[in-house]
CSV table of C-alpha atoms in Angstrom, one decimal:
chain,number,residue,atom,x,y,z
A,1,MET,CA,86.6,-77.8,-22.0
A,2,THR,CA,84.7,-78.0,-25.3
A,3,GLU,CA,82.2,-80.3,-24.0
A,4,GLU,CA,81.0,-78.0,-20.9
A,5,LYS,CA,80.6,-75.3,-23.4
A,6,ASP,CA,78.0,-77.4,-25.6
A,7,GLN,CA,76.3,-78.6,-22.6
A,8,ASN,CA,75.7,-75.3,-20.5
A,9,PRO,CA,74.2,-72.0,-22.2
A,10,ASN,CA,75.9,-70.0,-19.7
A,11,PRO,CA,80.0,-69.2,-20.1
A,12,SER,CA,81.8,-71.5,-17.7
A,13,ARG,CA,84.9,-70.0,-15.8
A,14,ARG,CA,87.0,-71.7,-17.9
A,15,GLN,CA,85.6,-71.1,-21.4
A,16,PHE,CA,85.9,-66.9,-19.3
A,17,ILE,CA,89.1,-67.2,-19.1
A,18,LYS,CA,89.9,-68.5,-22.6
A,19,THR,CA,88.2,-65.7,-24.9
A,20,GLY,CA,89.6,-63.2,-22.8
A,21,ALA,CA,92.9,-64.1,-23.0
A,22,VAL,CA,92.5,-64.4,-26.9
A,23,ALA,CA,90.8,-61.3,-27.1
A,24,ALA,CA,93.4,-59.5,-25.2
A,25,ALA,CA,96.5,-61.2,-27.3
A,26,GLY,CA,94.7,-61.3,-30.6
A,27,PHE,CA,98.0,-60.3,-32.2
A,28,MET,CA,100.2,-63.2,-31.4
A,29,ILE,CA,99.5,-66.3,-30.3
A,30,VAL,CA,102.2,-68.4,-28.3
A,31,PRO,CA,102.4,-72.0,-27.4
A,32,ARG,CA,101.5,-73.1,-23.9
A,33,HIS,CA,105.0,-74.9,-23.9
A,34,VAL,CA,106.8,-72.0,-24.9
A,35,LEU,CA,105.3,-70.0,-21.5
A,36,GLY,CA,105.4,-73.0,-19.5
A,37,GLY,CA,107.8,-75.9,-20.7
A,38,LYS,CA,107.4,-79.1,-22.1
A,39,GLY,CA,104.2,-80.9,-20.9
A,40,PHE,CA,102.9,-78.2,-19.1
A,41,ILE,CA,99.5,-78.1,-18.3
A,42,ALA,CA,97.6,-74.4,-17.6
A,43,PRO,CA,95.4,-74.5,-14.5
A,44,SER,CA,92.6,-73.5,-17.0
A,45,ASP,CA,92.9,-77.0,-18.7
A,46,LYS,CA,92.7,-78.8,-15.6
A,47,LEU,CA,90.0,-81.2,-14.3
A,48,LEU,CA,88.3,-79.3,-11.3
A,49,ILE,CA,87.0,-82.0,-8.8
A,50,ALA,CA,84.3,-81.9,-6.0
A,51,GLY,CA,85.5,-84.9,-4.0
A,52,VAL,CA,81.8,-86.0,-2.1
A,53,GLY,CA,83.2,-88.2,0.3
A,54,ALA,CA,86.6,-87.4,1.6
A,55,GLY,CA,87.8,-90.3,4.0
A,56,GLY,CA,88.8,-93.8,3.6
A,57,LYS,CA,88.3,-94.9,-0.1
A,58,GLY,CA,87.8,-91.2,-0.9
A,59,GLU,CA,91.0,-89.8,0.5
A,60,SER,CA,92.9,-92.1,-1.8
A,61,ASP,CA,90.4,-91.8,-4.9
A,62,ILE,CA,90.9,-87.6,-4.3
A,63,ALA,CA,94.9,-88.3,-4.0
A,64,ASN,CA,94.8,-90.6,-7.0
A,65,PHE,CA,93.2,-88.0,-9.1
A,66,TYR,CA,95.4,-85.4,-8.2
A,67,LYS,CA,98.7,-87.7,-9.1
A,68,SER,CA,97.5,-87.7,-12.8
A,69,GLY,CA,98.5,-84.3,-12.9
A,70,LYS,CA,95.8,-83.1,-14.8
A,71,ALA,CA,93.2,-82.3,-12.2
A,72,GLU,CA,92.7,-80.0,-9.4
A,73,ILE,CA,90.4,-80.7,-6.3
A,74,ALA,CA,88.7,-77.7,-6.2
A,75,PHE,CA,85.9,-78.7,-3.5
A,76,LEU,CA,85.6,-81.3,-0.3
A,77,CYS,CA,82.4,-82.8,1.1
A,78,ASP,CA,82.2,-85.3,3.7
A,79,VAL,CA,79.5,-85.9,6.9
A,80,ASP,CA,82.3,-86.4,9.2
A,81,ASP,CA,85.1,-84.2,10.0
A,82,ARG,CA,87.3,-87.2,11.6
A,83,ARG,CA,87.3,-88.8,8.2
A,84,SER,CA,88.2,-86.2,6.0
A,85,ALA,CA,90.7,-84.5,8.2
A,86,THR,CA,93.8,-85.7,6.1
A,87,SER,CA,92.3,-84.7,2.8
A,88,ARG,CA,91.2,-81.3,4.1
A,89,LYS,CA,95.1,-80.9,5.0
A,90,ASN,CA,96.6,-82.6,1.7
A,91,PHE,CA,94.1,-79.8,-0.2
A,92,PRO,CA,94.2,-76.6,1.8
A,93,LYS,CA,92.6,-74.6,-0.8
A,94,ALA,CA,89.6,-76.9,-1.8
A,95,LYS,CA,86.4,-75.4,0.1
A,96,TYR,CA,84.7,-77.9,2.6
A,97,TYR,CA,81.1,-78.6,2.6
A,98,LYS,CA,79.3,-81.3,4.9
A,99,ASP,CA,76.1,-81.4,2.8
A,100,TRP,CA,76.5,-82.2,-1.1
A,101,ARG,CA,73.4,-80.3,-1.8
A,102,GLU,CA,74.4,-77.3,-0.4
A,103,MET,CA,78.0,-77.7,-2.2
A,104,PHE,CA,76.1,-78.8,-5.9
A,105,ASP,CA,73.9,-75.5,-5.6
A,106,LYS,CA,76.4,-72.9,-4.3
A,107,GLU,CA,79.2,-74.3,-6.6
A,108,HIS,CA,78.0,-76.2,-9.2
A,109,LYS,CA,79.6,-73.4,-11.7
A,110,ASN,CA,83.1,-74.1,-10.2
A,111,PHE,CA,83.6,-77.4,-10.8
A,112,ASP,CA,83.6,-80.2,-13.6
A,113,ALA,CA,83.5,-83.5,-12.2
A,114,VAL,CA,82.4,-85.1,-9.2
A,115,SER,CA,83.7,-88.2,-7.3
A,116,VAL,CA,81.5,-90.1,-5.3
A,117,SER,CA,83.1,-92.0,-2.4
A,118,THR,CA,80.0,-92.5,0.1
A,119,PRO,CA,78.4,-95.9,1.6
A,120,ASP,CA,76.2,-97.8,-1.3
A,121,HIS,CA,72.7,-95.9,-0.2
A,122,ASN,CA,73.7,-92.3,-1.2
A,123,HIS,CA,75.7,-93.4,-4.2
A,124,ALA,CA,72.7,-92.9,-6.7
A,125,ILE,CA,71.0,-89.7,-5.7
A,126,ILE,CA,74.6,-88.1,-5.5
A,127,THR,CA,75.5,-89.0,-8.7
A,128,TYR,CA,72.3,-88.7,-10.3
A,129,ASN,CA,71.8,-84.9,-9.0
A,130,ALA,CA,75.6,-84.5,-10.9
A,131,MET,CA,74.9,-85.6,-13.9
A,132,GLN,CA,71.9,-83.3,-14.1
A,133,LEU,CA,74.0,-80.6,-13.6
A,134,ASN,CA,76.1,-81.6,-16.9
A,135,LYS,CA,79.0,-83.2,-14.4
A,136,HIS,CA,81.4,-86.1,-15.3
A,137,VAL,CA,81.0,-88.6,-12.2
A,138,TYR,CA,83.4,-91.3,-10.9
A,139,VAL,CA,81.5,-93.2,-8.3
A,140,GLN,CA,82.7,-96.1,-6.1
A,141,LYS,CA,81.8,-99.7,-6.2
A,142,PRO,CA,78.8,-101.0,-6.8
A,143,LEU,CA,77.6,-98.5,-8.7
A,144,THR,CA,74.4,-98.3,-6.7
A,145,HIS,CA,72.4,-100.1,-4.0
A,146,ASP,CA,69.4,-100.8,-5.8
A,147,ILE,CA,68.5,-102.3,-9.6
A,148,TRP,CA,66.5,-99.6,-10.0
A,149,GLU,CA,69.1,-97.0,-9.5
A,150,ALA,CA,71.7,-98.8,-11.5
A,151,ARG,CA,69.5,-98.8,-14.4
A,152,LEU,CA,68.7,-95.1,-14.1
A,153,LEU,CA,72.2,-94.1,-13.6
A,154,THR,CA,73.3,-96.3,-16.9
A,155,GLU,CA,70.4,-94.8,-18.9
A,156,ALA,CA,71.4,-91.0,-17.4
A,157,ALA,CA,74.9,-91.1,-18.8
A,158,LYS,CA,73.8,-91.1,-22.1
A,159,LYS,CA,71.0,-88.6,-21.7
A,160,TYR,CA,73.6,-86.1,-20.0
A,161,LYS,CA,76.5,-87.2,-22.4
A,162,VAL,CA,78.7,-87.0,-19.3
A,163,VAL,CA,81.9,-89.2,-19.2
A,164,THR,CA,81.6,-91.8,-16.3
A,165,GLN,CA,83.5,-94.6,-14.4
A,166,MET,CA,82.9,-97.0,-11.4
A,167,GLY,CA,85.6,-97.2,-9.0
A,168,ASN,CA,86.5,-101.2,-9.6
A,169,GLN,CA,90.2,-100.4,-10.5
A,170,GLY,CA,91.2,-104.1,-11.9
A,171,ALA,CA,88.7,-103.4,-14.9
A,172,SER,CA,91.8,-101.4,-16.2
A,173,ASN,CA,94.2,-103.9,-15.0
A,174,ASP,CA,96.4,-106.3,-17.4
A,175,GLY,CA,94.6,-109.2,-16.4
A,176,THR,CA,91.4,-108.8,-17.3
A,177,ARG,CA,92.7,-108.0,-21.2
A,178,LEU,CA,95.3,-111.0,-21.0
A,179,MET,CA,92.6,-113.5,-20.5
A,180,SER,CA,90.5,-112.0,-23.2
A,181,GLU,CA,93.1,-112.6,-25.5
A,182,TRP,CA,93.9,-116.1,-24.2
A,183,TYR,CA,89.9,-116.7,-24.6
A,184,ASP,CA,89.7,-115.3,-27.8
A,185,ALA,CA,92.5,-117.3,-29.2
A,186,ASP,CA,90.7,-120.5,-27.6
A,187,LEU,CA,93.3,-121.5,-25.3
A,188,ILE,CA,90.7,-122.8,-23.1
A,189,GLY,CA,87.8,-123.5,-25.5
A,190,ASP,CA,84.4,-122.3,-24.7
A,191,VAL,CA,83.5,-121.4,-20.6
A,192,HIS,CA,80.3,-122.4,-19.6
A,193,THR,CA,81.2,-122.3,-15.5
A,194,VAL,CA,82.9,-119.5,-13.7
A,195,TYR,CA,83.2,-119.4,-10.0
A,196,CYS,CA,84.1,-116.5,-8.1
A,197,TRP,CA,85.0,-116.2,-4.3
A,198,THR,CA,85.8,-113.4,-1.6
A,199,ASN,CA,87.3,-114.0,1.8
A,200,ARG,CA,84.5,-111.1,2.7
A,201,PRO,CA,82.5,-110.2,4.9
A,202,VAL,CA,85.5,-108.9,6.8
A,203,TRP,CA,83.3,-107.0,9.3
A,204,PRO,CA,80.0,-108.2,11.6
A,205,GLN,CA,77.2,-110.0,9.4
A,206,GLY,CA,74.0,-112.0,10.5
A,207,ILE,CA,73.9,-110.3,13.6
A,208,ALA,CA,71.0,-107.9,15.5
A,209,TRP,CA,71.1,-104.4,15.4
A,210,PRO,CA,73.1,-102.8,18.3
A,211,PRO,CA,71.3,-100.7,20.9
A,212,PRO,CA,71.3,-96.9,20.3
A,213,GLN,CA,73.9,-94.6,21.8
A,214,GLN,CA,73.4,-91.5,23.1
A,215,ASN,CA,76.2,-89.1,22.1
A,216,ILE,CA,76.7,-88.7,18.7
A,217,PRO,CA,80.5,-87.5,18.0
A,218,LYS,CA,80.4,-84.2,17.5
A,219,GLU,CA,82.3,-84.1,14.1
A,220,LEU,CA,79.7,-86.5,12.7
A,221,ASP,CA,76.3,-85.6,11.1
A,222,TRP,CA,74.2,-88.5,11.8
A,223,ASP,CA,71.7,-87.1,9.7
A,224,LEU,CA,73.6,-86.1,6.4
A,225,TRP,CA,75.3,-90.0,6.7
A,226,LEU,CA,71.6,-91.6,6.7
A,227,GLY,CA,71.0,-89.7,3.8
A,228,THR,CA,68.3,-91.8,1.9
A,229,ALA,CA,68.5,-94.5,4.5
A,230,PRO,CA,65.3,-94.5,7.0
A,231,LYS,CA,65.5,-92.4,9.8
A,232,LYS,CA,67.0,-94.3,13.0
A,233,ASP,CA,69.3,-93.1,16.3
A,234,TYR,CA,72.8,-93.3,16.3
A,235,VAL,CA,74.6,-97.2,17.0
A,236,ASP,CA,78.3,-97.4,17.7
A,237,LYS,CA,81.0,-98.3,15.0
A,238,LEU,CA,78.3,-98.3,12.2
A,239,VAL,CA,80.5,-95.5,10.9
A,240,PRO,CA,83.1,-95.5,9.4
A,241,PHE,CA,82.7,-99.2,7.9
A,242,ASN,CA,80.7,-101.8,9.4
A,243,TRP,CA,77.5,-100.3,7.5
A,244,ARG,CA,78.8,-102.6,4.6
A,245,GLY,CA,76.7,-105.9,6.4
A,246,TRP,CA,73.1,-103.8,6.9
A,247,TRP,CA,70.5,-104.1,4.1
A,248,ASP,CA,69.7,-100.3,4.9
A,249,TYR,CA,73.0,-99.0,3.6
A,250,GLY,CA,75.4,-101.7,2.2
A,251,THR,CA,75.2,-104.7,0.0
A,252,GLY,CA,77.1,-107.1,1.6
A,253,ALA,CA,80.6,-109.1,0.5
A,254,LEU,CA,78.8,-109.1,-3.0
A,255,GLY,CA,78.3,-105.4,-3.2
A,256,ASP,CA,82.1,-105.3,-1.8
A,257,MET,CA,84.0,-107.0,-4.0
A,258,GLY,CA,81.7,-108.6,-6.6
A,259,CYS,CA,82.3,-105.6,-9.2
A,260,HIS,CA,86.2,-106.5,-8.9
A,261,LEU,CA,85.8,-110.8,-9.7
A,262,VAL,CA,82.7,-110.5,-11.7
A,263,GLU,CA,83.8,-108.0,-14.1
A,264,ALA,CA,86.3,-110.1,-15.5
A,265,PRO,CA,83.9,-112.7,-16.6
A,266,PHE,CA,81.8,-110.0,-17.9
A,267,ARG,CA,84.8,-108.5,-20.2
A,268,VAL,CA,85.7,-112.0,-21.0
A,269,LEU,CA,82.8,-113.7,-21.9
A,270,GLY,CA,80.4,-110.6,-23.0
A,271,ILE,CA,77.6,-112.3,-20.6
A,272,GLN,CA,75.6,-108.9,-18.9
A,273,TYR,CA,72.1,-109.5,-17.5
A,274,ALA,CA,71.4,-113.1,-15.7
A,275,LYS,CA,68.4,-114.6,-16.5
A,276,ASP,CA,67.9,-116.3,-13.0
A,277,VAL,CA,69.3,-116.7,-9.8
A,278,GLN,CA,69.3,-119.1,-6.7
A,279,ALA,CA,71.5,-118.8,-3.3
A,280,SER,CA,71.8,-120.6,0.0
A,281,VAL,CA,73.2,-118.8,2.9
A,282,GLY,CA,74.8,-119.5,6.2
A,283,SER,CA,73.0,-119.8,9.5
A,284,VAL,CA,73.2,-118.2,13.0
A,285,TYR,CA,72.2,-120.3,16.0
A,286,VAL,CA,71.8,-118.1,18.9
A,287,ASP,CA,71.2,-121.4,21.4
A,288,GLU,CA,71.1,-124.6,20.7
A,289,PHE,CA,68.6,-125.5,18.1
A,290,LYS,CA,67.6,-121.8,17.9
A,291,GLU,CA,68.1,-120.0,14.9
A,292,GLY,CA,68.6,-116.5,15.1
A,293,HIS,CA,66.7,-114.2,12.6
A,294,PHE,CA,68.1,-110.8,11.7
A,295,PRO,CA,66.4,-109.6,8.6
A,296,GLU,CA,68.1,-106.0,8.7
A,297,SER,CA,71.6,-107.7,8.7
A,298,CYS,CA,73.2,-109.8,5.8
A,299,PRO,CA,74.0,-113.1,6.3
A,300,PRO,CA,77.6,-114.6,7.0
A,301,SER,CA,77.9,-116.8,4.2
A,302,SER,CA,76.8,-117.3,0.9
A,303,HIS,CA,77.0,-119.5,-2.1
A,304,ILE,CA,74.8,-117.9,-5.2
A,305,THR,CA,74.4,-119.5,-8.5
A,306,LEU,CA,73.5,-117.0,-11.6
A,307,THR,CA,72.7,-118.4,-15.2
A,308,PHE,CA,73.5,-116.1,-17.7
A,309,PRO,CA,72.3,-116.6,-21.6
A,310,LYS,CA,74.5,-117.4,-24.3
A,311,SER,CA,76.2,-114.2,-25.6
A,312,ALA,CA,78.3,-113.8,-28.8
A,313,LYS,CA,81.2,-115.3,-27.2
A,314,THR,CA,80.2,-118.2,-25.6
A,315,LYS,CA,78.1,-121.6,-27.3
A,316,GLY,CA,75.8,-121.6,-24.6
A,317,ASP,CA,74.7,-120.3,-21.3
A,318,VAL,CA,76.6,-119.7,-18.7
A,319,THR,CA,76.4,-120.6,-14.8
A,320,LEU,CA,78.4,-118.2,-12.4
A,321,HIS,CA,78.8,-119.4,-8.7
A,322,TRP,CA,79.4,-116.6,-6.3
A,323,MET,CA,80.9,-117.8,-2.7
A,324,ASP,CA,81.4,-115.4,0.2
A,325,GLY,CA,82.5,-115.9,3.9
A,326,GLY,CA,85.7,-118.0,2.9
A,327,ILE,CA,83.9,-120.4,1.1
A,328,GLN,CA,86.0,-121.6,-2.1
A,329,PRO,CA,85.5,-123.8,-5.1
A,330,GLU,CA,87.0,-127.4,-5.4
A,331,ARG,CA,91.0,-127.3,-6.5
A,332,PRO,CA,91.1,-127.2,-9.9
A,333,ASN,CA,93.0,-131.1,-10.7
A,334,GLU,CA,95.4,-129.5,-13.2
A,335,LEU,CA,96.9,-128.2,-9.9
A,336,LEU,CA,99.8,-129.8,-8.0
A,337,ALA,CA,99.0,-130.8,-4.4
A,338,SER,CA,101.7,-128.0,-2.9
A,339,GLU,CA,100.9,-125.0,-5.5
A,340,ASP,CA,98.8,-122.2,-4.0
A,341,PHE,CA,95.0,-121.5,-4.9
A,342,GLY,CA,92.9,-119.2,-3.8
A,343,GLY,CA,93.9,-115.5,-5.2
A,344,GLU,CA,95.0,-112.9,-3.2
A,345,GLU,CA,94.1,-112.2,0.4
A,346,GLY,CA,91.4,-115.3,0.0
A,347,ASN,CA,89.7,-113.9,-3.5
A,348,GLY,CA,89.6,-115.2,-7.1
A,349,THR,CA,88.0,-115.7,-10.2
A,350,LEU,CA,87.9,-119.4,-12.4
A,351,PHE,CA,86.9,-120.0,-15.7
A,352,ILE,CA,86.1,-123.3,-16.7
A,353,GLY,CA,86.2,-124.4,-20.9
A,354,THR,CA,85.8,-127.3,-22.5
A,355,LYS,CA,89.7,-127.2,-23.4
A,356,GLY,CA,91.3,-125.8,-20.3
A,357,LYS,CA,90.8,-123.8,-17.4
A,358,MET,CA,92.2,-120.2,-16.2
A,359,TYR,CA,91.9,-117.8,-13.0
A,360,ALA,CA,92.9,-114.9,-11.1
A,361,SER,CA,93.4,-112.7,-8.1
A,362,THR,CA,91.6,-109.9,-7.2
A,363,TYR,CA,91.9,-107.1,-9.7
A,364,SER,CA,92.0,-109.9,-12.1
A,365,ASP,CA,96.1,-109.9,-10.8
A,366,ALA,CA,98.0,-112.9,-11.5
A,367,ALA,CA,96.2,-114.4,-14.7
A,368,THR,CA,97.3,-117.7,-14.9
A,369,LEU,CA,96.2,-120.6,-17.5
A,370,LEU,CA,96.3,-124.3,-16.0
A,371,PRO,CA,98.3,-126.2,-15.5
A,372,LYS,CA,100.7,-123.1,-14.4
A,373,SER,CA,103.4,-124.2,-16.8
A,374,LEU,CA,101.0,-123.3,-20.2
A,375,THR,CA,101.2,-119.6,-18.9
A,376,LYS,CA,104.7,-118.8,-19.7
A,377,SER,CA,104.3,-120.7,-22.8
A,378,ALA,CA,100.9,-119.6,-23.9
A,379,LYS,CA,100.6,-117.0,-27.5
A,380,ALA,CA,97.7,-115.3,-28.4
A,381,PRO,CA,97.9,-112.1,-30.3
A,382,GLN,CA,97.3,-108.4,-28.4
A,383,LYS,CA,93.8,-107.5,-28.9
A,384,TRP,CA,93.4,-104.9,-26.5
A,385,ALA,CA,95.3,-102.1,-25.5
A,386,ARG,CA,96.6,-101.8,-22.1
A,387,VAL,CA,95.8,-98.8,-19.6
A,388,PRO,CA,98.7,-97.4,-18.5
A,389,GLY,CA,99.3,-97.6,-14.9
A,390,GLY,CA,97.2,-101.1,-14.7
A,391,ALA,CA,94.8,-100.6,-11.8
A,392,ASN,CA,96.5,-97.4,-10.5
A,393,GLY,CA,95.8,-96.2,-14.1
A,394,HIS,CA,91.9,-96.5,-13.9
A,395,TYR,CA,92.0,-92.8,-12.0
A,396,ALA,CA,93.9,-91.1,-14.8
A,397,GLN,CA,91.9,-92.5,-17.4
A,398,TRP,CA,89.0,-91.3,-15.6
A,399,VAL,CA,90.2,-88.0,-15.4
A,400,GLU,CA,91.4,-87.6,-19.2
A,401,GLY,CA,88.5,-88.9,-20.9
A,402,CYS,CA,86.5,-86.3,-18.9
A,403,ILE,CA,89.0,-83.4,-20.4
A,404,ALA,CA,88.4,-85.1,-23.9
A,405,GLY,CA,84.9,-84.6,-23.8
A,406,TYR,CA,81.9,-87.4,-23.9
A,407,GLY,CA,82.4,-90.2,-26.3
A,408,LYS,CA,86.3,-89.3,-27.0
A,409,THR,CA,88.0,-91.9,-25.1
A,410,GLU,CA,86.7,-95.7,-24.1
A,411,LEU,CA,87.0,-96.2,-20.2
A,412,SER,CA,86.9,-99.5,-18.3
A,413,SER,CA,84.1,-99.2,-16.6
A,414,SER,CA,82.1,-96.5,-17.5
A,415,PHE,CA,78.6,-97.1,-16.9
A,416,ASP,CA,77.4,-99.0,-20.0
A,417,LYS,CA,79.6,-101.4,-18.4
A,418,ALA,CA,79.5,-100.9,-14.6
A,419,GLY,CA,75.3,-100.6,-14.8
A,420,PRO,CA,74.8,-104.2,-16.1
A,421,LEU,CA,77.4,-105.7,-14.0
A,422,THR,CA,75.9,-104.1,-10.8
A,423,GLU,CA,72.5,-105.1,-11.6
A,424,ALA,CA,73.8,-108.2,-11.8
A,425,LEU,CA,75.0,-108.5,-8.7
A,426,LEU,CA,72.1,-107.0,-6.8
A,427,MET,CA,69.7,-109.4,-8.6
A,428,ALA,CA,71.9,-111.9,-6.6
A,429,ASN,CA,71.4,-110.1,-3.6
A,430,LEU,CA,67.6,-110.4,-4.0
A,431,ALA,CA,67.7,-114.4,-4.0
A,432,VAL,CA,69.9,-114.1,-0.5
A,433,ARG,CA,67.2,-111.6,0.7
A,434,GLY,CA,64.1,-114.4,-0.2
A,435,HIS,CA,66.1,-116.1,2.2
A,436,GLU,CA,64.1,-113.9,4.8
A,437,LEU,CA,61.2,-114.2,3.1
A,438,ASN,CA,60.9,-118.0,3.1
A,439,GLY,CA,61.9,-118.2,-0.5
A,440,GLY,CA,65.1,-119.9,0.0
A,441,ARG,CA,64.6,-122.7,-1.8
A,442,VAL,CA,63.2,-121.1,-5.0
A,443,LYS,CA,65.1,-120.5,-8.3
A,444,LEU,CA,64.0,-116.4,-9.2
A,445,GLU,CA,63.5,-115.9,-12.7
A,446,TRP,CA,64.4,-112.6,-13.8
A,447,ASP,CA,62.5,-110.3,-16.8
A,448,ASN,CA,65.7,-107.8,-17.5
A,449,LYS,CA,63.3,-105.7,-19.5
A,450,ALA,CA,60.1,-105.0,-16.8
A,451,MET,CA,63.1,-105.4,-14.3
A,452,LYS,CA,61.3,-107.7,-11.9
A,453,VAL,CA,61.2,-111.4,-10.6
A,454,THR,CA,58.3,-113.2,-12.2
A,455,ASN,CA,58.0,-116.0,-9.8
A,456,PHE,CA,58.7,-114.5,-6.5
A,457,ASP,CA,56.7,-111.5,-6.1
A,458,ALA,CA,58.0,-110.9,-2.3
A,459,VAL,CA,61.7,-109.9,-3.1
A,460,ASN,CA,60.5,-107.7,-5.7
A,461,GLN,CA,60.3,-104.6,-2.9
A,462,TYR,CA,64.2,-104.5,-3.1
A,463,ILE,CA,64.6,-103.6,-6.3
A,464,LYS,CA,63.8,-100.0,-5.4
A,465,ARG,CA,63.8,-98.2,-2.3
A,466,ASP,CA,61.3,-95.3,-0.9
A,467,TYR,CA,63.8,-92.2,-0.2
A,468,ARG,CA,63.9,-90.6,3.1
A,469,GLU,CA,62.0,-86.8,2.9
A,470,GLY,CA,65.0,-84.2,2.0
A,471,PHE,CA,66.8,-86.6,-0.4
A,472,VAL,CA,65.1,-86.3,-3.6
A,473,LEU,CA,65.6,-88.0,-6.9
A,474,LYS,CA,63.8,-86.6,-9.4
A,475,ALA,CA,64.2,-89.0,-12.6
């Protein structure tokens, strides 16, 4: 890959092979398709990927990169041998590591790109270290755990000139592009209000930290799993999924589904950084009139209101409502009484404009104008190229972008898009966490340039964490 050659003074394995082959066969150049058939991709032209996080979502990410036909899974890394078993079986030639730091140190000359599918709290440190090695990166949503980390990765992508993608597949779906075209054609007028909602959390939240367990599964390296997070005793059921509900590791329902549901308003309306946020959260009572206080855990439900300043595509501020824990907005009057509302699996996004409304489900699926009868007759010129395969094509888009090189192709959720989106969602979580600090009645005012809340300093401690010793992010 030309991009690797420009960035690395040491010849890569691929460049050495290419140079040697040309020198040895200088008297004749044979087109590759003659040797391998039409559409043949030489092994030396495939993207070599190291997957950090090989189970669960990592397992499906890795499989989808491979399905593109243009990638090889060169290395696998996971702290839990149980979770990585299927990926190791599917890719037996991929060398396996438990510690990504060791893999990067020993093997960085032998792969081109890194997929990061770990819990939120370890996204940034792995991704940034990969970019410092000039590796292209694909990172699961949300991009980072902290606002400071999101800003850092956004800037690092430009600095190191690597191809980036966040794993919110709906950004590659037709729905978000179709709604953009409807909006640009003025079918619903100027949008001033948006509602996004989800049935998450579908894991425990608003609960006390569980008692420690003595027996750590032998297949799990608990210390590596903790990574940047504070040292704690092992507890049951945190791994592999319920970590999402704990602030040390996850970012709650907003972190899990926000990147899927709020991406469409960002694209359609051209909004980026919010200027203020406020929230109300669900209460938990442990006895009669005795409210539980569990500051380590995300609340069971929340309603968050963000204000985004006027953009190039709106006439004024945009108010975005986020609802989780099963809370949904009022049914639009344009829906018939018997028509379903709420989106697939209780997730949805509703745009309210001066002339009409439109909404979509998870991943911006089932984009619909209201009343629904308008959808079939709507006419708007196609302005945006579709991604082959839609949400499933999100993976191949990144693989092909990496092969083409930095700046050669536009990606659906490159860090210049994913970074501001993630920052807005994490800023919303500041309002949620404000309730722990008796600041729940405050509207937080945000200074985007300084990356801080200007009127309630107590929440600023959550903008940037201190990492545990042994896990260093050198910016």
